[in-house]
Short mmCIF file of C-alpha atoms and ligand atoms in Angstrom, two decimals:
data_model
loop_
_atom_site.label_atom_id
_atom_site.label_comp_id
_atom_site.label_asym_id
_atom_site.label_seq_id
_atom_site.Cartn_x
_atom_site.Cartn_y
_atom_site.Cartn_z
CA UNK A 1037 187.47 -8.94 -9.56
CA UNK A 1038 187.28 -12.70 -9.05
CA UNK A 1039 190.32 -14.83 -8.27
CA UNK A 1040 189.97 -16.51 -11.66
CA UNK A 1041 189.96 -13.21 -13.53
CA UNK A 1042 193.02 -12.03 -11.60
CA UNK A 1043 194.83 -15.29 -12.41
CA UNK A 1044 193.97 -14.97 -16.12
CA UNK A 1045 194.99 -11.34 -16.24
CA UNK A 1046 198.18 -12.10 -14.31
CA UNK A 1047 199.04 -14.94 -16.72
CA UNK A 1048 198.52 -12.59 -19.66
CA UNK A 1049 200.71 -9.89 -18.08
CA UNK A 1050 203.38 -12.46 -17.17
CA UNK A 1051 203.47 -13.64 -20.79
CA UNK A 1052 203.98 -10.04 -21.89
CA UNK A 1053 206.70 -9.53 -19.28
CA UNK A 1054 208.57 -12.60 -20.55
CA UNK A 1055 208.50 -10.99 -23.99
CA UNK A 1056 210.06 -7.89 -22.44
CA UNK A 1057 206.87 -5.82 -22.70
CA UNK A 1058 206.66 -3.20 -19.95
CA UNK A 1059 203.37 -1.52 -21.01
CA UNK A 1060 200.19 -3.05 -22.36
CA UNK A 1061 197.53 -1.11 -24.20
CA UNK A 1062 194.21 -1.00 -22.34
CA UNK A 1063 190.79 0.08 -23.48
CA UNK A 1064 189.05 2.80 -21.47
CA UNK A 1065 186.79 0.15 -19.86
CA UNK A 1066 189.78 -2.03 -19.02
CA UNK A 1067 191.52 0.91 -17.37
CA UNK A 1068 188.42 1.74 -15.37
CA UNK A 1069 187.92 -1.81 -14.12
CA UNK A 1070 191.56 -2.04 -12.98
CA UNK A 1071 191.22 1.32 -11.21
CA UNK A 1072 188.08 0.04 -9.53
CA UNK A 1073 189.99 -3.02 -8.34
CA UNK A 1074 192.46 -0.81 -6.52
CA UNK A 1075 189.89 1.63 -5.12
CA UNK A 1076 186.83 -0.50 -4.33
CA UNK A 1077 186.45 -2.04 -0.86
CA UNK A 1078 186.47 -5.84 -0.73
CA UNK A 1079 182.68 -6.32 -0.41
CA UNK A 1080 181.94 -4.24 -3.46
CA UNK A 1081 184.72 -5.93 -5.36
CA UNK A 1082 182.84 -9.23 -5.13
CA UNK A 1083 179.69 -7.60 -6.51
CA UNK A 1084 181.62 -6.24 -9.45
CA UNK A 1085 183.50 -9.51 -10.00
CA UNK A 1086 181.47 -10.92 -12.87
CA UNK A 1087 181.55 -7.69 -14.85
CA UNK A 1088 185.22 -7.01 -14.14
CA UNK A 1089 186.13 -10.56 -15.15
CA UNK A 1090 184.49 -10.15 -18.54
CA UNK A 1091 186.05 -6.74 -19.05
CA UNK A 1092 189.53 -7.90 -18.05
CA UNK A 1093 189.38 -10.85 -20.42
CA UNK A 1094 188.00 -8.68 -23.22
CA UNK A 1095 190.75 -6.13 -22.65
CA UNK A 1096 193.44 -8.78 -22.78
CA UNK A 1097 191.96 -10.37 -25.87
CA UNK A 1098 191.56 -7.07 -27.73
CA UNK A 1099 195.01 -5.70 -26.91
CA UNK A 1100 197.10 -5.69 -30.07
CA UNK A 1101 200.07 -8.01 -29.77
CA UNK A 1102 203.37 -6.18 -29.31
CA UNK A 1103 206.11 -6.64 -31.87
CA UNK A 1104 207.25 -10.26 -31.58
CA UNK A 1105 210.65 -9.35 -30.11
CA UNK A 1106 211.27 -12.35 -27.93
CA UNK A 1107 208.05 -14.24 -28.49
CA UNK A 1108 209.67 -17.09 -30.36
CA UNK A 1109 213.24 -16.52 -29.24
CA UNK A 1110 214.89 -18.50 -26.46
CA UNK A 1111 216.05 -16.28 -23.57
CA UNK A 1112 219.66 -16.41 -24.80
CA UNK A 1113 222.17 -19.02 -25.74
CA UNK A 1114 225.84 -18.92 -24.95
CA UNK A 1115 228.26 -18.33 -27.82
CA UNK A 1116 230.70 -21.07 -28.69
CA UNK A 1117 234.05 -19.37 -28.29
CA UNK A 1118 237.23 -21.41 -28.30
CA UNK A 1119 240.60 -20.62 -26.79
CA UNK A 1120 243.37 -22.16 -24.73
CA UNK A 1121 242.59 -20.10 -21.60
CA UNK A 1122 239.69 -18.18 -20.09
CA UNK A 1123 241.47 -14.92 -20.93
CA UNK A 1124 241.81 -15.91 -24.56
CA UNK A 1125 238.17 -16.92 -24.81
CA UNK A 1126 237.07 -13.63 -23.23
CA UNK A 1127 239.30 -11.65 -25.58
CA UNK A 1128 237.78 -13.46 -28.58
CA UNK A 1129 234.31 -12.88 -27.21
CA UNK A 1130 235.03 -9.15 -26.95
CA UNK A 1131 236.03 -9.10 -30.62
CA UNK A 1132 232.81 -10.92 -31.52
CA UNK A 1133 230.80 -8.34 -29.56
CA UNK A 1134 232.63 -5.54 -31.34
CA UNK A 1135 231.88 -7.05 -34.75
CA UNK A 1136 228.30 -8.17 -34.06
CA UNK A 1137 226.00 -6.12 -36.29
CA UNK A 1138 222.83 -6.98 -34.29
CA UNK A 1139 223.07 -4.53 -31.35
CA UNK A 1140 224.00 -1.66 -33.67
CA UNK A 1141 221.29 -2.65 -36.15
CA UNK A 1142 218.71 -1.71 -33.51
CA UNK A 1143 219.64 1.88 -34.31
CA UNK A 1144 219.17 2.98 -30.69
CA UNK A 1145 222.61 2.30 -29.28
CA UNK A 1146 225.76 4.36 -29.73
CA UNK A 1147 228.72 3.15 -31.73
CA UNK A 1148 231.39 2.37 -29.10
CA UNK A 1149 231.30 -1.12 -27.57
CA UNK A 1150 232.43 -1.28 -23.93
CA UNK A 1151 233.04 -4.91 -23.00
CA UNK A 1152 234.20 -5.64 -19.44
CA UNK A 1153 237.11 -5.41 -17.05
CA UNK A 1154 238.64 -7.66 -14.42
CA UNK A 1155 239.85 -11.14 -13.71
CA UNK A 1156 238.85 -14.19 -15.74
CA UNK A 1157 239.17 -16.16 -12.47
CA UNK A 1158 237.00 -13.78 -10.45
CA UNK A 1159 234.81 -15.25 -7.74
CA UNK A 1160 232.49 -12.25 -7.91
CA UNK A 1161 231.03 -10.89 -11.13
CA UNK A 1162 229.35 -7.47 -10.98
CA UNK A 1163 226.89 -6.63 -13.70
CA UNK A 1164 225.60 -3.11 -14.28
CA UNK A 1165 223.24 -1.52 -16.79
CA UNK A 1166 225.17 0.06 -19.61
CA UNK A 1167 228.20 2.31 -20.07
CA UNK A 1168 227.83 6.04 -19.55
CA UNK A 1169 229.82 8.92 -21.04
CA UNK A 1170 233.06 8.31 -19.14
CA UNK A 1171 232.91 4.54 -19.69
CA UNK A 1172 232.44 5.14 -23.40
CA UNK A 1173 235.42 7.51 -23.44
CA UNK A 1174 237.70 5.10 -21.56
CA UNK A 1175 236.11 1.94 -22.98
CA UNK A 1176 235.91 0.47 -19.51
CA UNK A 1177 232.82 -0.21 -17.37
CA UNK A 1178 232.26 1.67 -14.13
CA UNK A 1179 234.95 4.35 -14.30
CA UNK A 1180 232.69 7.43 -13.92
CA UNK A 1181 231.34 8.72 -10.57
CA UNK A 1182 229.16 5.63 -9.95
CA UNK A 1183 232.08 3.43 -10.93
CA UNK A 1184 234.38 5.17 -8.47
CA UNK A 1185 231.89 4.45 -5.71
CA UNK A 1186 231.67 0.82 -6.80
CA UNK A 1187 235.47 0.60 -6.68
CA UNK A 1188 235.40 1.99 -3.11
CA UNK A 1189 232.83 -0.65 -2.08
CA UNK A 1190 235.05 -3.37 -3.54
CA UNK A 1191 238.39 -2.13 -2.20
CA UNK A 1192 237.67 -0.18 1.01
CA UNK A 1193 234.66 -2.27 1.97
CA UNK A 1194 235.22 -5.82 0.80
CA UNK A 1195 238.99 -5.55 1.01
CA UNK A 1196 239.71 -6.89 -2.47
CA UNK A 1197 241.21 -5.29 -5.53
CA UNK A 1198 239.12 -4.09 -8.45
CA UNK A 1199 241.34 -6.26 -10.68
CA UNK A 1200 240.30 -9.37 -8.75
CA UNK A 1201 236.60 -9.11 -9.55
CA UNK A 1202 234.96 -9.02 -12.97
CA UNK A 1203 232.84 -6.02 -13.94
CA UNK A 1204 230.54 -6.03 -16.92
CA UNK A 1205 227.28 -4.52 -18.17
CA UNK A 1206 224.06 -6.11 -19.33
CA UNK A 1207 224.20 -3.79 -22.36
CA UNK A 1208 227.58 -3.30 -23.98
CA UNK A 1209 226.80 0.00 -25.65
CA UNK A 1210 225.75 3.36 -24.28
CA UNK A 1211 222.07 3.81 -25.05
CA UNK A 1212 221.62 6.70 -27.46
CA UNK A 1213 219.34 9.70 -26.95
CA UNK A 1214 217.70 12.22 -29.26
CA UNK A 1215 219.56 15.49 -29.90
CA UNK A 1216 222.84 16.38 -28.29
CA UNK A 1217 223.36 13.66 -25.68
CA UNK A 1218 226.12 15.35 -23.68
CA UNK A 1219 226.40 13.55 -20.35
CA UNK A 1220 222.77 12.36 -20.38
CA UNK A 1221 222.17 8.64 -20.05
CA UNK A 1222 219.16 6.40 -20.18
CA UNK A 1223 218.46 2.85 -19.11
CA UNK A 1224 218.85 0.21 -21.79
CA UNK A 1225 215.60 -1.10 -23.28
CA UNK A 1226 214.73 -4.82 -23.14
CA UNK A 1227 215.61 -5.40 -26.81
CA UNK A 1228 218.95 -3.66 -26.31
CA UNK A 1229 219.73 -5.91 -23.35
CA UNK A 1230 218.55 -8.96 -25.28
CA UNK A 1231 220.93 -8.16 -28.13
CA UNK A 1232 223.84 -8.25 -25.65
CA UNK A 1233 222.63 -11.06 -23.40
CA UNK A 1234 224.41 -13.89 -25.30
CA UNK A 1235 227.69 -12.11 -24.50
CA UNK A 1236 226.88 -11.70 -20.81
CA UNK A 1237 225.77 -15.33 -20.60
CA UNK A 1238 228.99 -16.46 -22.29
CA UNK A 1239 231.13 -14.29 -19.98
CA UNK A 1240 229.40 -15.93 -17.02
CA UNK A 1241 229.88 -19.40 -18.52
CA UNK A 1242 233.57 -18.80 -19.09
CA UNK A 1243 234.32 -17.19 -15.73
CA UNK A 1244 232.04 -19.38 -13.62
CA UNK A 1245 231.96 -16.88 -10.72
CA UNK A 1246 230.80 -18.08 -7.32
CA UNK A 1247 228.35 -15.16 -7.10
CA UNK A 1248 226.89 -12.60 -9.51
CA UNK A 1249 225.99 -9.17 -8.15
CA UNK A 1250 223.33 -7.39 -10.23
CA UNK A 1251 223.60 -3.64 -9.71
CA UNK A 1252 220.09 -2.25 -9.91
CA UNK A 1253 216.75 -3.50 -11.14
CA UNK A 1254 217.61 -3.04 -14.84
CA UNK A 1255 220.62 -5.35 -14.66
CA UNK A 1256 218.53 -7.84 -12.67
CA UNK A 1257 215.72 -7.68 -15.25
CA UNK A 1258 218.27 -8.33 -17.99
CA UNK A 1259 219.07 -11.58 -16.18
CA UNK A 1260 215.36 -12.40 -16.01
CA UNK A 1261 214.97 -11.37 -12.34
CA UNK A 1262 212.07 -8.95 -12.31
CA UNK A 1263 211.04 -6.52 -9.59
CA UNK A 1264 212.20 -3.57 -7.54
CA UNK A 1265 215.52 -3.77 -5.71
CA UNK A 1266 213.77 -3.25 -2.36
CA UNK A 1267 211.99 -6.55 -2.84
CA UNK A 1268 214.79 -8.45 -4.57
CA UNK A 1269 217.78 -7.57 -2.39
CA UNK A 1270 219.13 -9.35 0.69
CA UNK A 1271 218.57 -12.86 -0.70
CA UNK A 1272 219.98 -14.98 -3.48
CA UNK A 1273 218.35 -15.55 -6.85
CA UNK A 1274 219.80 -17.62 -9.65
CA UNK A 1275 221.04 -17.18 -13.18
CA UNK A 1276 222.56 -19.98 -15.24
CA UNK A 1277 222.99 -22.02 -12.06
CA UNK A 1278 224.91 -19.27 -10.24
CA UNK A 1279 223.63 -17.39 -7.16
CA UNK A 1280 222.70 -13.78 -7.88
CA UNK A 1281 222.50 -10.98 -5.32
CA UNK A 1282 220.54 -7.97 -6.49
CA UNK A 1283 221.50 -4.72 -4.82
CA UNK A 1284 221.15 -0.99 -5.41
CA UNK A 1285 223.05 0.60 -8.27
CA UNK A 1286 225.86 2.95 -7.12
CA UNK A 1287 224.19 5.83 -9.05
CA UNK A 1288 221.19 5.41 -6.77
CA UNK A 1289 223.52 5.55 -3.76
CA UNK A 1290 224.95 8.82 -5.08
CA UNK A 1291 221.45 10.26 -5.48
CA UNK A 1292 220.49 9.15 -1.97
CA UNK A 1293 223.64 10.79 -0.65
CA UNK A 1294 222.63 14.08 -2.30
CA UNK A 1295 219.24 13.79 -0.58
CA UNK A 1296 220.89 13.27 2.82
CA UNK A 1297 219.88 9.57 2.92
CA UNK A 1298 223.26 8.17 2.02
CA UNK A 1299 224.00 6.25 5.22
CA UNK A 1300 220.88 4.11 5.17
CA UNK A 1301 221.27 3.41 1.46
CA UNK A 1302 224.90 2.40 1.90
CA UNK A 1303 223.95 0.14 4.79
CA UNK A 1304 221.54 -1.78 2.52
CA UNK A 1305 224.23 -2.32 -0.09
CA UNK A 1306 226.77 -3.22 2.57
CA UNK A 1307 224.44 -5.84 4.10
CA UNK A 1308 224.09 -7.37 0.63
CA UNK A 1309 227.87 -7.38 0.15
CA UNK A 1310 228.37 -9.07 3.53
CA UNK A 1311 226.00 -11.81 2.37
CA UNK A 1312 228.03 -12.18 -0.83
CA UNK A 1313 231.28 -12.38 1.14
CA UNK A 1314 229.78 -14.96 3.49
CA UNK A 1315 228.47 -17.00 0.57
CA UNK A 1316 231.95 -17.41 -0.89
CA UNK A 1317 233.64 -17.88 2.48
CA UNK A 1318 235.62 -14.64 2.51
CA UNK A 1319 236.98 -13.64 5.91
CA UNK A 1320 234.98 -10.79 7.46
CA UNK A 1321 236.44 -8.69 10.26
CA UNK A 1322 234.44 -7.17 13.12
CA UNK A 1323 235.27 -3.77 11.66
CA UNK A 1324 233.75 -4.79 8.33
CA UNK A 1325 230.65 -6.13 10.04
CA UNK A 1326 230.25 -2.81 11.81
CA UNK A 1327 230.41 -0.61 8.68
CA UNK A 1328 227.30 1.59 8.35
CA UNK A 1329 225.68 0.10 11.45
CA UNK A 1330 223.47 2.74 13.05
CA UNK A 1331 225.02 4.00 16.30
CA UNK A 1332 223.26 2.57 19.34
N1 URA B 59 226.50 2.52 -14.79
C1 URA B 59 226.43 1.26 -15.25
O1 URA B 59 225.44 0.59 -15.03
N2 URA B 59 227.48 0.77 -15.89
C2 URA B 59 228.59 1.45 -16.10
O2 URA B 59 229.51 0.91 -16.70
C3 URA B 59 228.64 2.76 -15.62
C4 URA B 59 227.60 3.30 -14.97
#
């Protein structure tokens, strides 16, 4: 496929991604030409370039447009919420989130709204995906098994109290599932995150943390930072003018632990947390630096 065709196809896919579209319909020919791009050696690729270019453009042009979810919508705007202190503004924002009919009108989220927990003056704001069963029951983010691990990272690792950071979710409701849901959870869909994004943006605007930590690729995507955690971690991105560190979600750490790969996984997250601590000028002891370091 020629460079031009790749650029055109890429631009089309990027436009879809901005709209929150994760899958695009392809014709059989389109599918075959993309497969050929992956499988064919470079020399043959050039020979097939003209044909592939036409097919790729045809495929893109013929693909039915997805529902115009975000096509004409701005990414998100902050909500104007007044109050005499940050705490008061956050409390009012939580009431607004509770009373907002839009997220519930999607019909895919459960009823209970779980807002956030922590300090309005936090320097670090953690953002996860969405509440799970235990969070829904206690109406507090990150209190189930993954939450307990996050609390350990904050307290035992970083040496600060859970109450001194701010913990929120990109989606304020537990995503619903067909049938009896029990303890099953699913990731929030783009439109579910979009319905909650004005609240997250406003929380960030009120708190003005020094650093945001996005836990997992879904939370990062909700902030417009797309990609796998492996590629996104260990460097700073930006959201609303604030540095963002993307790191692995604690649920992933728990799964890695079950597979006997817990140490390496924890080391990745710990390296990211050290960067966060450095960024805001927190003191770091030698002991902290040595956590999860492989033994020489
Ligand atoms: N996972 C999340 O992403 N958020 C929670 O609040 C709990 C688990």
